[in-house]
Coordinates of C-alpha atoms in Angstrom, one line a residue:
Chain K
M1 CA 0.0 0.0 0.0
V2 CA 1.2 3.5 -0.8
Y3 CA 0.5 6.6 1.3
I4 CA -0.7 9.7 -0.5
I5 CA 0.2 13.2 0.6
K6 CA -1.6 16.1 -1.1
V7 CA 0.2 19.4 -1.4
S8 CA -1.2 22.6 -2.8
D9 CA 1.9 24.7 -3.5
I10 CA 5.5 24.1 -4.8
E11 CA 7.2 24.9 -1.5
S12 CA 5.2 22.3 0.4
A13 CA 5.9 19.8 -2.4
L14 CA 9.6 20.3 -2.2
S15 CA 9.6 20.3 1.6
E16 CA 7.7 17.0 1.6
L17 CA 10.0 15.4 -0.9
S18 CA 13.0 16.6 1.1
T19 CA 11.7 15.2 4.4
L20 CA 10.7 11.9 2.9
S21 CA 14.1 11.5 1.3
H22 CA 15.7 12.4 4.5
N23 CA 13.7 9.7 6.3
N24 CA 14.6 7.1 3.6
K25 CA 11.0 6.9 2.3
R26 CA 10.7 6.2 -1.4
A27 CA 8.6 9.0 -2.7
K28 CA 7.3 9.6 -6.2
I29 CA 5.5 12.6 -7.6
M30 CA 1.9 12.1 -8.8
A31 CA 0.1 14.5 -11.0
G32 CA -2.7 13.2 -13.3
A33 CA -1.7 9.6 -12.2
T34 CA -2.6 8.1 -15.5
D35 CA 0.9 6.5 -15.9
I36 CA 2.1 6.2 -12.3
F37 CA -1.0 4.9 -10.7
L38 CA -1.0 1.8 -13.0
L39 CA 2.8 1.2 -12.4
I40 CA 2.1 1.2 -8.6
K41 CA -1.1 -0.9 -8.9
N42 CA 0.7 -3.5 -11.0
K43 CA 3.8 -3.4 -8.7
I44 CA 6.1 -2.4 -11.6
I45 CA 7.5 0.4 -9.5
D46 CA 7.8 0.6 -5.7
A47 CA 7.1 3.5 -3.6
D48 CA 6.2 4.3 0.0
V49 CA 4.6 7.6 -0.7
L50 CA 3.0 9.4 -3.6
V51 CA 3.1 13.2 -3.4
D52 CA 0.0 14.4 -5.1
I53 CA 0.8 17.7 -6.7
S54 CA -2.2 18.0 -9.0
D55 CA -3.8 20.8 -7.0
I56 CA -0.8 23.2 -7.5
T57 CA -2.5 25.8 -9.6
E58 CA 0.6 27.9 -10.2
L59 CA 2.0 25.2 -12.4
K60 CA -1.1 25.3 -14.6
S61 CA -0.5 28.4 -16.7
I62 CA 0.2 28.9 -20.4
K63 CA 1.8 32.3 -21.3
I64 CA 3.7 33.9 -24.0
E65 CA 6.5 36.4 -23.0
N66 CA 9.1 37.9 -25.2
D67 CA 8.3 35.4 -28.0
M68 CA 8.8 32.5 -25.6
I69 CA 6.0 30.1 -24.6
K70 CA 5.9 29.2 -20.9
L71 CA 4.0 26.0 -20.3
G72 CA 3.3 24.9 -16.7
S73 CA 4.1 21.2 -16.1
L74 CA 0.7 20.5 -14.7
V75 CA -1.2 21.7 -17.8
T76 CA -3.3 18.7 -18.9
F77 CA -3.5 17.6 -22.5
S78 CA -7.1 18.8 -22.6
E79 CA -6.0 22.2 -21.4
I80 CA -3.4 22.2 -24.2
L81 CA -6.2 21.7 -26.7
E82 CA -8.1 24.7 -25.2
S83 CA -5.1 27.0 -25.6
D84 CA -5.1 29.4 -28.5
I85 CA -1.4 30.1 -27.7
I86 CA -0.5 26.5 -28.3
K87 CA -2.8 26.1 -31.3
K88 CA -1.3 29.1 -33.1
Y89 CA 2.3 29.1 -31.9
A90 CA 3.2 25.5 -31.2
P91 CA 1.1 23.5 -33.7
A92 CA 3.2 20.3 -33.3
L93 CA 2.3 20.1 -29.6
Y94 CA -1.4 20.8 -30.3
K95 CA -1.4 18.0 -32.8
A96 CA 0.3 15.7 -30.4
A97 CA -2.3 16.5 -27.8
E98 CA -5.1 15.8 -30.3
N99 CA -3.6 12.3 -31.0
M100 CA -2.9 11.4 -27.4
G101 CA -5.0 9.0 -25.3
S102 CA -8.7 9.8 -25.1
P103 CA -10.8 12.5 -23.6
Q104 CA -10.7 10.7 -20.2
I105 CA -7.0 10.4 -20.3
R106 CA -6.4 13.9 -21.6
N107 CA -8.5 15.4 -18.8
R108 CA -6.0 14.1 -16.2
A109 CA -2.7 13.5 -18.0
T110 CA -0.2 16.4 -17.6
I111 CA 2.5 17.5 -20.0
G112 CA 5.0 17.3 -17.2
G113 CA 4.0 13.7 -16.4
N114 CA 4.3 12.8 -20.0
V115 CA 7.9 14.0 -20.2
C116 CA 9.0 12.7 -16.8
H117 CA 7.6 9.3 -17.4
G118 CA 9.7 9.5 -20.5
S119 CA 8.2 6.7 -22.5
P120 CA 9.9 6.4 -25.9
S121 CA 6.5 7.0 -27.5
A122 CA 5.4 9.9 -25.3
D123 CA 3.5 12.2 -27.7
G124 CA 4.0 15.4 -25.7
A125 CA 7.7 14.8 -25.2
I126 CA 8.3 14.2 -28.9
A127 CA 6.6 17.5 -29.8
L128 CA 8.5 19.4 -27.1
I129 CA 11.8 18.0 -28.4
A130 CA 11.1 19.4 -31.9
L131 CA 10.0 22.7 -30.3
E132 CA 13.5 22.8 -28.6
A133 CA 11.9 23.0 -25.1
K134 CA 13.9 23.7 -22.0
A135 CA 12.6 22.6 -18.6
I136 CA 12.8 24.4 -15.4
I137 CA 13.7 22.1 -12.4
K138 CA 13.1 23.3 -8.9
S139 CA 14.6 21.9 -5.7
P140 CA 14.5 23.2 -2.2
K141 CA 17.7 25.2 -2.5
S142 CA 17.9 26.0 -6.2
Q143 CA 16.4 26.2 -9.7
K144 CA 18.0 25.2 -13.0
T145 CA 17.1 25.2 -16.6
I146 CA 18.0 22.1 -18.7
D147 CA 17.5 21.0 -22.3
I148 CA 14.5 18.6 -22.5
N149 CA 16.8 16.0 -24.0
D150 CA 18.8 15.9 -20.9
I151 CA 15.8 14.7 -18.8
F152 CA 15.5 11.3 -20.4
L153 CA 17.4 8.2 -19.4
Y154 CA 16.5 5.1 -21.2
S155 CA 13.7 2.7 -20.2
K156 CA 11.3 5.3 -18.8
Q157 CA 13.7 6.7 -16.2
N158 CA 14.6 10.3 -15.8
R159 CA 17.4 12.3 -14.4
L160 CA 15.4 14.2 -11.8
K161 CA 16.6 13.8 -8.3
H162 CA 14.5 12.8 -5.3
D163 CA 13.9 16.5 -4.2
E164 CA 13.4 18.0 -7.7
I165 CA 10.2 19.0 -9.5
L166 CA 9.9 20.0 -13.1
T167 CA 7.8 23.1 -13.0
E168 CA 7.7 24.6 -16.5
F169 CA 8.7 24.2 -20.1
I170 CA 10.0 27.1 -22.1
F171 CA 10.3 27.2 -25.9
P172 CA 10.3 29.7 -28.7
A173 CA 6.9 30.5 -30.2
C174 CA 6.6 29.4 -33.8
Y175 CA 5.8 32.5 -35.9
T176 CA 5.4 32.5 -39.6
N177 CA 8.6 31.2 -41.3
T178 CA 8.7 28.5 -38.7
Y179 CA 6.7 25.4 -39.4
T180 CA 6.0 22.4 -37.2
E181 CA 4.3 19.1 -37.8
F182 CA 3.5 16.0 -35.7
K183 CA 2.5 12.7 -37.1
K184 CA 1.8 9.4 -35.4
I185 CA 1.1 5.9 -36.5
G186 CA -0.8 3.7 -34.1
K187 CA -3.0 0.6 -34.2
R188 CA -6.3 2.6 -33.8
N189 CA -7.7 6.0 -33.9
A190 CA -7.7 6.7 -30.2
L191 CA -6.1 5.4 -27.0
S192 CA -3.3 4.4 -29.3
I193 CA 0.4 4.2 -28.2
A194 CA 2.6 5.2 -31.1
V195 CA 4.0 2.5 -33.2
V196 CA 6.2 5.3 -34.7
S197 CA 5.8 9.0 -34.2
A198 CA 7.7 12.1 -35.4
A199 CA 7.7 15.8 -34.9
V200 CA 9.6 18.3 -37.0
K201 CA 10.3 22.0 -36.8
V202 CA 11.6 23.7 -39.8
G203 CA 12.6 27.4 -40.2
V204 CA 12.4 28.5 -43.9
E205 CA 13.3 31.8 -45.5
N206 CA 13.1 32.3 -49.3
G207 CA 12.9 28.6 -49.7
I208 CA 16.2 28.0 -47.8
I209 CA 16.1 25.9 -44.6
K210 CA 17.5 28.0 -41.8
K211 CA 16.7 25.6 -39.0
I212 CA 15.6 22.0 -38.7
V213 CA 14.8 19.9 -35.6
I214 CA 13.7 16.3 -35.9
A215 CA 12.3 14.1 -33.1
V216 CA 11.1 10.5 -33.3
G217 CA 9.1 8.4 -31.0
A218 CA 9.0 4.6 -30.3
V219 CA 12.2 3.9 -32.1
A220 CA 14.7 4.2 -29.3
P221 CA 14.8 3.5 -25.6
Q222 CA 13.7 7.1 -25.0
P223 CA 12.1 10.0 -26.9
L224 CA 14.8 10.8 -29.4
R225 CA 16.1 13.9 -31.2
L226 CA 17.9 12.9 -34.4
K227 CA 20.6 15.6 -34.3
D228 CA 22.7 13.5 -36.7
L229 CA 20.0 13.6 -39.3
E230 CA 19.8 17.4 -39.0
I231 CA 23.4 17.8 -39.9
G232 CA 24.1 19.3 -43.3
I233 CA 20.5 20.3 -44.0
I234 CA 20.8 24.0 -43.0
G235 CA 21.3 26.1 -46.1
K236 CA 19.7 23.6 -48.4
K237 CA 16.4 24.3 -50.2
L238 CA 13.2 22.6 -49.0
T239 CA 13.0 20.3 -52.1
D240 CA 11.7 16.8 -52.7
D241 CA 15.2 15.7 -53.2
V242 CA 16.4 16.9 -49.7
I243 CA 13.2 15.5 -48.2
N244 CA 13.9 12.1 -49.8
K245 CA 17.5 12.1 -48.6
I246 CA 16.5 12.8 -45.0
S247 CA 13.8 10.1 -45.2
L248 CA 16.2 7.5 -46.5
R249 CA 18.9 8.2 -44.0
A250 CA 16.6 8.1 -40.9
K251 CA 16.8 4.4 -40.4
Y252 CA 20.6 4.6 -39.6
F253 CA 20.1 6.7 -36.6
I254 CA 17.4 4.8 -34.7
S255 CA 17.3 1.6 -32.7
P256 CA 13.8 0.2 -32.8
I257 CA 12.8 -3.0 -31.2
T258 CA 10.1 -5.6 -31.9
D259 CA 7.3 -5.5 -29.4
I260 CA 3.6 -6.3 -29.2
R261 CA 2.8 -3.3 -31.4
A262 CA 5.2 -3.7 -34.3
S263 CA 8.4 -5.3 -35.5
A264 CA 11.8 -3.5 -35.6
D265 CA 11.9 -3.9 -39.3
Y266 CA 8.5 -2.2 -39.8
R267 CA 9.5 0.7 -37.5
R268 CA 12.8 1.1 -39.3
E269 CA 11.0 1.5 -42.7
I270 CA 8.1 3.6 -41.4
T271 CA 10.3 6.2 -39.6
G272 CA 11.6 7.4 -43.0
I273 CA 8.2 7.6 -44.4
I274 CA 6.6 9.4 -41.5
L275 CA 9.4 11.9 -41.6
K276 CA 8.8 12.4 -45.3
D277 CA 5.1 12.9 -44.6
C278 CA 6.0 15.6 -42.0
L279 CA 8.4 17.4 -44.3
N280 CA 6.0 17.3 -47.3
S281 CA 3.3 18.7 -45.1
I282 CA 5.6 21.5 -44.0
K283 CA 6.7 22.1 -47.7
K284 CA 3.0 22.3 -48.7
N285 CA 2.3 24.8 -45.9
Y286 CA 5.3 26.9 -46.9
S287 CA 4.3 26.9 -50.6
W288 CA 0.8 28.2 -49.9
S289 CA 2.0 31.4 -48.3
F290 CA 4.8 33.1 -46.5
R291 CA 4.8 36.3 -44.7
D292 CA 7.1 37.7 -42.1
K293 CA 6.2 38.5 -38.5
N294 CA 4.9 41.9 -39.4
G295 CA 2.4 40.5 -41.8
N296 CA 3.9 41.8 -45.0
G297 CA 4.5 39.5 -47.9
E298 CA 3.0 37.8 -50.9
Y299 CA 1.6 34.5 -51.8
N300 CA 4.1 32.2 -53.4
T301 CA 2.6 29.3 -55.4
Q302 CA 6.0 27.9 -56.6
N303 CA 7.6 25.1 -54.7
Q304 CA 11.2 25.7 -55.6
Chain G
M1 CA -2.4 -1.8 5.4
V2 CA -3.5 1.6 6.8
M3 CA -7.0 3.0 6.6
E4 CA -7.8 6.6 6.3
N5 CA -11.0 8.6 6.7
I6 CA -11.8 10.2 3.4
T7 CA -14.8 12.3 2.5
L8 CA -16.1 12.2 -1.1
K9 CA -18.7 14.4 -2.8
I10 CA -20.7 12.1 -5.1
N11 CA -23.8 13.2 -7.0
N12 CA -24.0 16.2 -4.8
Q13 CA -24.0 14.3 -1.5
Q14 CA -21.2 13.8 1.0
Y15 CA -19.9 10.3 1.7
K16 CA -17.5 9.3 4.4
V17 CA -15.4 6.2 3.8
R18 CA -12.6 4.5 5.7
T19 CA -10.3 2.8 3.3
E20 CA -6.8 2.5 1.9
P21 CA -5.8 5.9 0.4
D22 CA -4.4 4.3 -2.8
K23 CA -7.5 2.2 -3.5
P24 CA -8.9 3.0 -7.0
L25 CA -11.9 5.4 -6.8
L26 CA -13.7 2.9 -9.1
R27 CA -13.7 0.2 -6.4
V28 CA -14.7 2.6 -3.6
L29 CA -17.6 3.9 -5.8
R30 CA -18.8 0.4 -6.4
E31 CA -18.5 -0.5 -2.7
L32 CA -20.6 2.5 -1.9
G33 CA -23.3 1.1 -4.1
F34 CA -22.7 2.9 -7.3
K35 CA -22.8 -0.2 -9.4
G36 CA -23.3 1.6 -12.6
V37 CA -19.7 2.5 -12.6
K38 CA -18.2 -0.7 -14.3
E39 CA -14.7 -2.2 -14.2
G40 CA -13.8 -3.1 -17.7
C41 CA -10.1 -3.1 -18.2
G42 CA -8.9 -1.3 -15.0
T43 CA -6.2 0.5 -17.0
G44 CA -8.0 3.5 -18.5
E45 CA -8.4 2.0 -21.9
C46 CA -12.1 1.1 -22.2
G47 CA -14.0 3.9 -20.5
A48 CA -16.5 1.6 -18.8
C49 CA -15.6 3.2 -15.4
S50 CA -16.1 6.7 -16.7
I51 CA -17.3 9.4 -14.2
I52 CA -17.7 13.1 -14.4
F53 CA -14.9 14.6 -12.2
D54 CA -15.1 18.4 -11.8
K55 CA -17.3 18.6 -14.9
K56 CA -14.8 16.5 -17.0
I57 CA -15.0 12.9 -18.1
V58 CA -12.3 10.7 -16.6
C59 CA -11.6 7.1 -15.8
S60 CA -12.3 6.3 -12.2
C61 CA -9.9 3.3 -12.3
L62 CA -7.0 5.7 -12.6
I63 CA -7.8 7.9 -9.6
P64 CA -6.6 6.9 -6.1
V65 CA -9.5 7.6 -3.8
K66 CA -7.4 10.0 -1.6
S67 CA -6.8 12.2 -4.6
A68 CA -10.6 12.4 -5.3
E69 CA -11.2 14.1 -1.9
G70 CA -12.4 17.7 -2.5
H71 CA -13.5 17.1 -6.0
D72 CA -17.0 16.8 -7.6
I73 CA -17.9 13.4 -8.7
I74 CA -21.0 12.5 -10.8
T75 CA -21.8 8.9 -11.6
I76 CA -24.4 7.5 -14.0
E77 CA -26.7 7.3 -11.0
G78 CA -26.5 11.0 -10.7
I79 CA -27.9 12.2 -14.0
N80 CA -31.5 11.2 -13.7
N81 CA -34.1 13.7 -12.5
N82 CA -35.7 12.1 -9.4
G83 CA -36.1 8.8 -11.2
K84 CA -37.0 10.3 -14.6
L85 CA -34.4 9.2 -17.1
H86 CA -32.1 11.9 -18.7
P87 CA -32.9 12.5 -22.4
I88 CA -29.6 10.7 -23.3
Q89 CA -30.6 7.6 -21.3
E90 CA -34.0 7.7 -23.1
A91 CA -32.3 8.1 -26.5
F92 CA -30.1 5.1 -25.9
I93 CA -33.1 2.9 -25.2
E94 CA -35.1 4.3 -28.2
A95 CA -32.2 3.9 -30.6
G96 CA -31.5 0.4 -29.6
A97 CA -28.0 1.4 -28.5
V98 CA -27.9 -0.9 -25.5
Q99 CA -27.1 -4.6 -25.9
C100 CA -25.4 -6.0 -22.8
G101 CA -25.3 -2.5 -21.4
F102 CA -21.9 -2.7 -19.8
C103 CA -20.4 0.1 -21.7
S104 CA -23.6 2.2 -21.6
P105 CA -23.0 4.2 -18.5
G106 CA -19.6 5.3 -19.7
F107 CA -20.9 6.3 -23.1
I108 CA -23.9 8.2 -21.7
L109 CA -21.6 10.2 -19.3
S110 CA -19.2 11.0 -22.2
A111 CA -22.3 12.2 -24.2
Y112 CA -23.5 14.1 -21.2
V113 CA -20.3 16.1 -20.9
L114 CA -20.2 16.7 -24.7
L115 CA -23.8 18.0 -24.9
E116 CA -23.5 20.2 -21.9
K117 CA -20.6 22.0 -23.6
N118 CA -21.5 21.6 -27.3
P119 CA -25.3 21.1 -27.8
N120 CA -25.0 20.7 -31.5
P121 CA -21.7 18.8 -32.2
T122 CA -20.5 17.8 -35.7
D123 CA -20.1 14.1 -36.4
Q124 CA -16.4 14.4 -35.9
E125 CA -16.8 16.1 -32.5
L126 CA -19.3 13.5 -31.4
K127 CA -17.1 10.6 -32.3
E128 CA -14.1 12.2 -30.6
A129 CA -16.1 12.8 -27.5
V130 CA -16.7 9.1 -27.1
S131 CA -13.3 8.0 -28.5
G132 CA -12.4 6.8 -25.0
N133 CA -15.3 4.4 -24.7
L134 CA -15.3 0.9 -26.2
C135 CA -18.3 -1.3 -27.0
R136 CA -17.9 -5.0 -27.9
C137 CA -21.6 -5.6 -28.8
T138 CA -23.2 -2.8 -30.9
G139 CA -20.7 -1.8 -33.6
Y140 CA -21.2 1.9 -32.4
T141 CA -23.7 2.9 -35.2
K142 CA -26.7 3.0 -32.9
I143 CA -24.7 4.6 -30.1
V144 CA -23.9 7.5 -32.4
E145 CA -27.5 7.7 -33.5
A146 CA -28.7 7.7 -29.9
I147 CA -26.4 10.6 -29.1
R148 CA -27.8 12.5 -32.1
I149 CA -31.3 11.9 -31.0
A150 CA -30.4 13.0 -27.4
A151 CA -29.0 16.2 -28.8
E152 CA -32.2 16.9 -30.6
K153 CA -34.3 16.1 -27.6
M154 CA -32.2 18.4 -25.4
Q155 CA -32.4 21.3 -28.0
K156 CA -36.2 20.9 -28.1
A157 CA -36.5 20.8 -24.4
K158 CA -34.4 23.9 -24.1
K159 CA -36.5 25.8 -26.6
V160 CA -39.7 24.8 -24.7
G161 CA -38.0 25.9 -21.5
D162 CA -37.0 29.2 -23.0
N163 CA -40.6 30.0 -24.1

């Protein structure tokens, strides 16, 4: 049996975690509980105490400040879908939320929990990697900002210490000229854990790729940024040829396994295809129109 | 095993229970007599245990009872009007959308939450609203029809009420 301690602010949460750690009690943080409660029920993980932080309202905000989106770690996937800020300026995350779980799950599951659980197929995590998110981690004595990729260890472990809480994600808002896409292949339309997923962010100016960030899900022991695949793409034009090359090279940078959902071979092939789909979608959006942040510009119907 | 005193607000009434704090809310609700809340999969994937929690549809199998303290719970038993069936319940019967009935409470509550917020949903919105509920009997067609019929009933009732 596990004890449950409810806290209503960050200081109390940190204080509880500290005290429990001090007293050699194994404590875990619980937010929406959709992942952790099952792990506890099925005795996959052990804990003495669950610290229920779901009532901490200060971690539930979504703001945009100085062109940076600040996303509280306790924002639920449903709340992400109610956010105009996310819909307009972080479309990949919005799309990931649309494709995650079910209404019942989305009403409880938090973006922070999704990242901290760190499943290789975590939809929110994949989108946030592509959005180049950083995470703010608070502990009783300090606060630090780390790259989201540094949170994950393999096999659903994370690097957070016993007395640390992830409070917020920060990432650049995607204005025009920056395109994002998220795609997921699963075995059904809802409540579907990704067989393969991908999120891509591309910054394009005058047809030239200024920035590219690629994240893939369910093809490695943790949510994965494919930095090696991004190399050499900056400065190239967003053409079918470049997209094909990225798609063909993807399989060399992933390490999929065979499990109950799909074979490693299938995942290896599909990763390239799903990336191609993402990039083609971005290329199509780019071709329809481009305008700079001030709203000036013209419609460009040419692809090259 | 340690027992705690926990107070729950269910269907607008207070209930005091003494139980393990990490017991799933689903079990506690059934022990309190709310047998309309069904245990299907126990892992949040079938929606049979759906309840309305602070006006949102959730799976009660995924909520430890201690965490439910201080929140507003509505079960299927809570939507009728002094014994008169809710229009959604009526519609499910009229449309033939109930076979074994095991999934029905979950579907009806998902539809309830949808129609409260969105009285005239598109087909897409309707299907998404119940995408967390599984049915092994009906093939879903009559369930979707039932929710459509319910939406119309509720719109009509509202017009009559407004006049």
